[in-house]
Tab-separated table of C-alpha atoms in Angstrom:
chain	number	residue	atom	x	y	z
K	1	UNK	CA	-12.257	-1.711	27.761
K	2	UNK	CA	-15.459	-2.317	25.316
K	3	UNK	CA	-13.951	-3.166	21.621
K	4	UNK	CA	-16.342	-3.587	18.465
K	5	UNK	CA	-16.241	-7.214	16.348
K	6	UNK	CA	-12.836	-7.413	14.597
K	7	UNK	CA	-15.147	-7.957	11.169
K	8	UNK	CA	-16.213	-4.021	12.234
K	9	UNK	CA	-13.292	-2.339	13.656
K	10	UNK	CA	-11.240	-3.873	10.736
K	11	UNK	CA	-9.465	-6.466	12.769
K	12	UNK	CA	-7.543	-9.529	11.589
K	13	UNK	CA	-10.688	-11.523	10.581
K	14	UNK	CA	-11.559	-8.651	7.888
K	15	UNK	CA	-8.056	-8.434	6.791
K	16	UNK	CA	-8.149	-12.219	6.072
K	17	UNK	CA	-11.228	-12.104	4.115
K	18	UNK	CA	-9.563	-9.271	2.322
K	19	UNK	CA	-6.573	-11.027	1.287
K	20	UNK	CA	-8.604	-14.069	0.578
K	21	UNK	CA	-10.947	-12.861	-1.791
K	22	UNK	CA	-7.705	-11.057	-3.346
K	23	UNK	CA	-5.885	-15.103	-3.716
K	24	UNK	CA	-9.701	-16.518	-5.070
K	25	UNK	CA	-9.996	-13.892	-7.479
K	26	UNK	CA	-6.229	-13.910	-9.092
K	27	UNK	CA	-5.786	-17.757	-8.691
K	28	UNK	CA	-9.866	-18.585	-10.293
K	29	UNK	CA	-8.910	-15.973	-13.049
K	30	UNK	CA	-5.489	-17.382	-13.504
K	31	UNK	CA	-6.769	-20.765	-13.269
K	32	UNK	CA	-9.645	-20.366	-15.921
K	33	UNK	CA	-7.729	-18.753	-18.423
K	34	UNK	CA	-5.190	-21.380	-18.646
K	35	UNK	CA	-8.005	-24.046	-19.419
K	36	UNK	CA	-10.086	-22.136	-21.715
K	37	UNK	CA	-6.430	-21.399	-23.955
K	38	UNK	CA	-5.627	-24.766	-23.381
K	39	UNK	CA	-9.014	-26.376	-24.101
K	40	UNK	CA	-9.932	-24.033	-27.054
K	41	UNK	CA	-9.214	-22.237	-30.252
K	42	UNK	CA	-8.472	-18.527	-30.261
K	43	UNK	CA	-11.514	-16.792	-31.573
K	44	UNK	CA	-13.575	-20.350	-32.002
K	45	UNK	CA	-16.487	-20.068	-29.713
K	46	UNK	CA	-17.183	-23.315	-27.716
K	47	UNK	CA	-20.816	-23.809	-26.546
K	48	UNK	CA	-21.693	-23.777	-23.083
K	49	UNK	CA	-25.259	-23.282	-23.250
K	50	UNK	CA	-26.002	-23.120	-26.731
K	51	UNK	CA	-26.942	-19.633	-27.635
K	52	UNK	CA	-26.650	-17.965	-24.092
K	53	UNK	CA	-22.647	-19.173	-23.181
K	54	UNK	CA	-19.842	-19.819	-24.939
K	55	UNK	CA	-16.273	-19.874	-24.047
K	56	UNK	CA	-14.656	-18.082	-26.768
K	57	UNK	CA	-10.795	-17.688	-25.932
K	58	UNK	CA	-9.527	-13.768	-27.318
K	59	UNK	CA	-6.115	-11.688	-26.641
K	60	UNK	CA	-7.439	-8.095	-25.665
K	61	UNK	CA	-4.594	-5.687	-25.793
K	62	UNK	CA	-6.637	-3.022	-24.985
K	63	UNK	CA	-8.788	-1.819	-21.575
K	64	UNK	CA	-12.429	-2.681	-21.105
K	65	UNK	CA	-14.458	-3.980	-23.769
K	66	UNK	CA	-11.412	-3.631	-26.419
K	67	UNK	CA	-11.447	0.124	-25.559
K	68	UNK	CA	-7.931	1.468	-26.611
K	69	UNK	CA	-6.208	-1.758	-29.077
K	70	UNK	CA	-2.924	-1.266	-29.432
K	71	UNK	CA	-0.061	-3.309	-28.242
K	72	UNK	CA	1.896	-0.034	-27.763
K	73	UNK	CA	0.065	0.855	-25.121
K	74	UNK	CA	0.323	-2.426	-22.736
K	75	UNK	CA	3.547	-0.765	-21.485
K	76	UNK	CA	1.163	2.158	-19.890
K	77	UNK	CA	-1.777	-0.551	-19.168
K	78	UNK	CA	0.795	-2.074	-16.714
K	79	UNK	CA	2.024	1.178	-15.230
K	80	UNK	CA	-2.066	1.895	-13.859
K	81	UNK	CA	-2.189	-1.525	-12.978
K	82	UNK	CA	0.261	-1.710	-10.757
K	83	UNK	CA	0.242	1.541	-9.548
K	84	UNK	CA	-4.280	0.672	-8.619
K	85	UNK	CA	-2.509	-2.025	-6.118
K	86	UNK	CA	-1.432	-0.225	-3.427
K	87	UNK	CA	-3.953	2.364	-4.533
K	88	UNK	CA	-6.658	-0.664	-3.505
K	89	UNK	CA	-4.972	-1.899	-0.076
K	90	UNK	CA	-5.101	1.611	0.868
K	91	UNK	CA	-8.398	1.928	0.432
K	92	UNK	CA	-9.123	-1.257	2.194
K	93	UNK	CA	-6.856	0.003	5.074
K	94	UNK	CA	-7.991	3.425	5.485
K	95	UNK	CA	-11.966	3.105	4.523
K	96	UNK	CA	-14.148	4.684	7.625
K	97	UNK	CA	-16.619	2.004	6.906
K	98	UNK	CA	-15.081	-0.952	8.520
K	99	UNK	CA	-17.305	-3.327	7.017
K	100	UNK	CA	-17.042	-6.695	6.612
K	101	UNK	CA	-18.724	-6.105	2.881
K	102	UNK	CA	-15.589	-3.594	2.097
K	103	UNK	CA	-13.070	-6.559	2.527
K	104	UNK	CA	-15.361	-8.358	0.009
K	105	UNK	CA	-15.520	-5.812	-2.456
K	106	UNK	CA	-12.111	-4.355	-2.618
K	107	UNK	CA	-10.438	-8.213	-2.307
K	108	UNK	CA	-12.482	-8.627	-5.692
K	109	UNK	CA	-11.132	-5.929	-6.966
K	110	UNK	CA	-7.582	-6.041	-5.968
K	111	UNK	CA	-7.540	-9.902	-6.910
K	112	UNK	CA	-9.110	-9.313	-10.281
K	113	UNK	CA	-6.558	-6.386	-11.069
K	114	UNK	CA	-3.280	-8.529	-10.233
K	115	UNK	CA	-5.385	-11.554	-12.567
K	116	UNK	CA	-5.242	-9.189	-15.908
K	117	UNK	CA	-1.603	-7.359	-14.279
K	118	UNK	CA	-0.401	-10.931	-14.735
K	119	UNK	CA	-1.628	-11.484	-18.228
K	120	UNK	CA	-0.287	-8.399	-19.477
K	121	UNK	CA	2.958	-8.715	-17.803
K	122	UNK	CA	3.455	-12.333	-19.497
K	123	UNK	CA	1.121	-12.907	-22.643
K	124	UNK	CA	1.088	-8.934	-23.337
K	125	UNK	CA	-2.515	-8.718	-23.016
K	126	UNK	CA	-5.539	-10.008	-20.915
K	127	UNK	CA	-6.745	-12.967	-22.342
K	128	UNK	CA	-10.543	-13.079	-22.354
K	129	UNK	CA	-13.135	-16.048	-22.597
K	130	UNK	CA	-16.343	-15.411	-21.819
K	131	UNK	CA	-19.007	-14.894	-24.220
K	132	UNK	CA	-23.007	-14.290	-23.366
K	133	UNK	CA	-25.717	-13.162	-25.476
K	134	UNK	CA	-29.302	-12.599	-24.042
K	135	UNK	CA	-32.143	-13.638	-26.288
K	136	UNK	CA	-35.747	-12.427	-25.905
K	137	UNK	CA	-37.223	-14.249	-28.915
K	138	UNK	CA	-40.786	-12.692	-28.035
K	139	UNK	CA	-39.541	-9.087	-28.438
K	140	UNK	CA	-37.156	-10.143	-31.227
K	141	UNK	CA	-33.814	-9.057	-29.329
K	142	UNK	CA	-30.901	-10.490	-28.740
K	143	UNK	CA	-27.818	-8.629	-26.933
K	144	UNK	CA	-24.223	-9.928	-26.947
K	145	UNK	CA	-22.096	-9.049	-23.791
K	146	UNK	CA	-18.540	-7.875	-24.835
K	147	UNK	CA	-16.378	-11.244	-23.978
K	148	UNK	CA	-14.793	-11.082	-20.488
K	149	UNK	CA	-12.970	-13.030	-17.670
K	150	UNK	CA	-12.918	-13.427	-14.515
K	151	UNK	CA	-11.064	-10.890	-13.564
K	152	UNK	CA	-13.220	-8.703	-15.029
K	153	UNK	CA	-16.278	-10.191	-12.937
K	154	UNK	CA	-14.813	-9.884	-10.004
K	155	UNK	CA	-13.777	-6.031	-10.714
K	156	UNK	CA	-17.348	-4.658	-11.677
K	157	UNK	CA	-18.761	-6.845	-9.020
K	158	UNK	CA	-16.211	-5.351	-5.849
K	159	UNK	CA	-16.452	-1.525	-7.380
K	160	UNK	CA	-20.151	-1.831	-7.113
K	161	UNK	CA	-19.955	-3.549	-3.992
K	162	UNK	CA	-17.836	-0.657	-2.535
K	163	UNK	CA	-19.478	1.974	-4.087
K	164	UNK	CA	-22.685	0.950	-2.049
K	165	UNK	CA	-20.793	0.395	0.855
K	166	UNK	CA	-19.754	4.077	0.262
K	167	UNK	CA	-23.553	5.330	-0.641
K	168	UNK	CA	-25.121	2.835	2.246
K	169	UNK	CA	-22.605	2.093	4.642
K	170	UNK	CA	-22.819	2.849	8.202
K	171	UNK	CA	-21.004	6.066	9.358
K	172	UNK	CA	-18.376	5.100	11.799
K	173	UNK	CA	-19.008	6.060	15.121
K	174	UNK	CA	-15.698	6.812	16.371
K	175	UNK	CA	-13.082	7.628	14.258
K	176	UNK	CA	-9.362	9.740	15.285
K	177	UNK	CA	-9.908	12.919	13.618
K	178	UNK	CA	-8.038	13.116	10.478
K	179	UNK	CA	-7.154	9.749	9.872
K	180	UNK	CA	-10.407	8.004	7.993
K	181	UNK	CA	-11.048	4.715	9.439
K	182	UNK	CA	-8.576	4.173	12.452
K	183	UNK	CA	-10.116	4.021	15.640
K	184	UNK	CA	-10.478	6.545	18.059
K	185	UNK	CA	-8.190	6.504	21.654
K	186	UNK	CA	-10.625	5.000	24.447
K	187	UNK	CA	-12.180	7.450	26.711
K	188	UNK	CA	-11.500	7.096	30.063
């Protein structure tokens, strides 16, 4: 019997990258907020590369880009949270594009969502820390990125990931009707 590569039919190999994108992304977000709230001073900016980077440690209580403030609300922050993680492995388990790149994108996103679900679960609120501006002197414009983490990164960077991977993604040859993704029975 012919079988695709486990990285396409979504075999073991794709559901270890999966989970290990998931462990980078929560432990480097984890791991990198501790030292910048450690090594810093909430609200000082320290310079990275001066005028482009700055680690700039900041309690955001809110959603995106301080969208929302409130503590009130962290309560209801945690709820979605938690409730997007099974949301996300389903995804990865059920996508009909069995791509290698889908493991990628939706371990970034499942690992960056259980990074800021842990800060809000035990400091109330994802702590942020990093700051960018973008100068263009010449055109007399400068543009200051809302301060993230990594969490955050790796969130934007997997849903954009996937949502190519939806757009561009090869259609799946065989598929069991009604059940996206799982593999058709072998024809004999």
């Amino acid at each position: 019997m012919d079988q695709a590569p486990a990285t396409q039919s979504g075999g073991r190999p794709r559901a270890a990258i999966f989970l290990v994108v998931a462990l980078v992304a929560a432990s480097s977000d984890i791991w990198t907020k501790e030292w910048a709230f450690a090594n810093g001073k909430l609200h000082v900016p320290r310079a990275v590369i001066q005028d482009v980077f700055h680690i700039t440690p900041v309690y955001n209580d809110g959603v995106v880009w301080g969208a929302f403030q409130g503590s009130q609300k962290n309560v209801l922050f945690i709820v979605i949270s938690a409730a997007a993680v099974p949301i996300i492995v389903r995804m990865f388990a059920t996508f009909r594009e069995r791509l290698t790149l889908t493991a990628f994108a939706l371990g970034g996103v499942l690992g960056g969502t259980v990074g800021n679900l842990y800060d809000r679960i035990v400091h109330h609120a994802v702590r942020d820390h990093l700051e960018f501006t973008i100068r263009i002197p010449a055109f007399d414009w400068n543009y200051h990125w809302p301060i993230f983490n990594v969490a955050d990164a790796f969130i934007c960077t997997g849903a954009i990931l996937f949502a190519l991977c939806v757009m561009f993604g090869k259609k799946g040859k065989e598929t069991a009707p009604g059940l996206a993704g799982a593999p058709a029975a072998p024809q004999a």
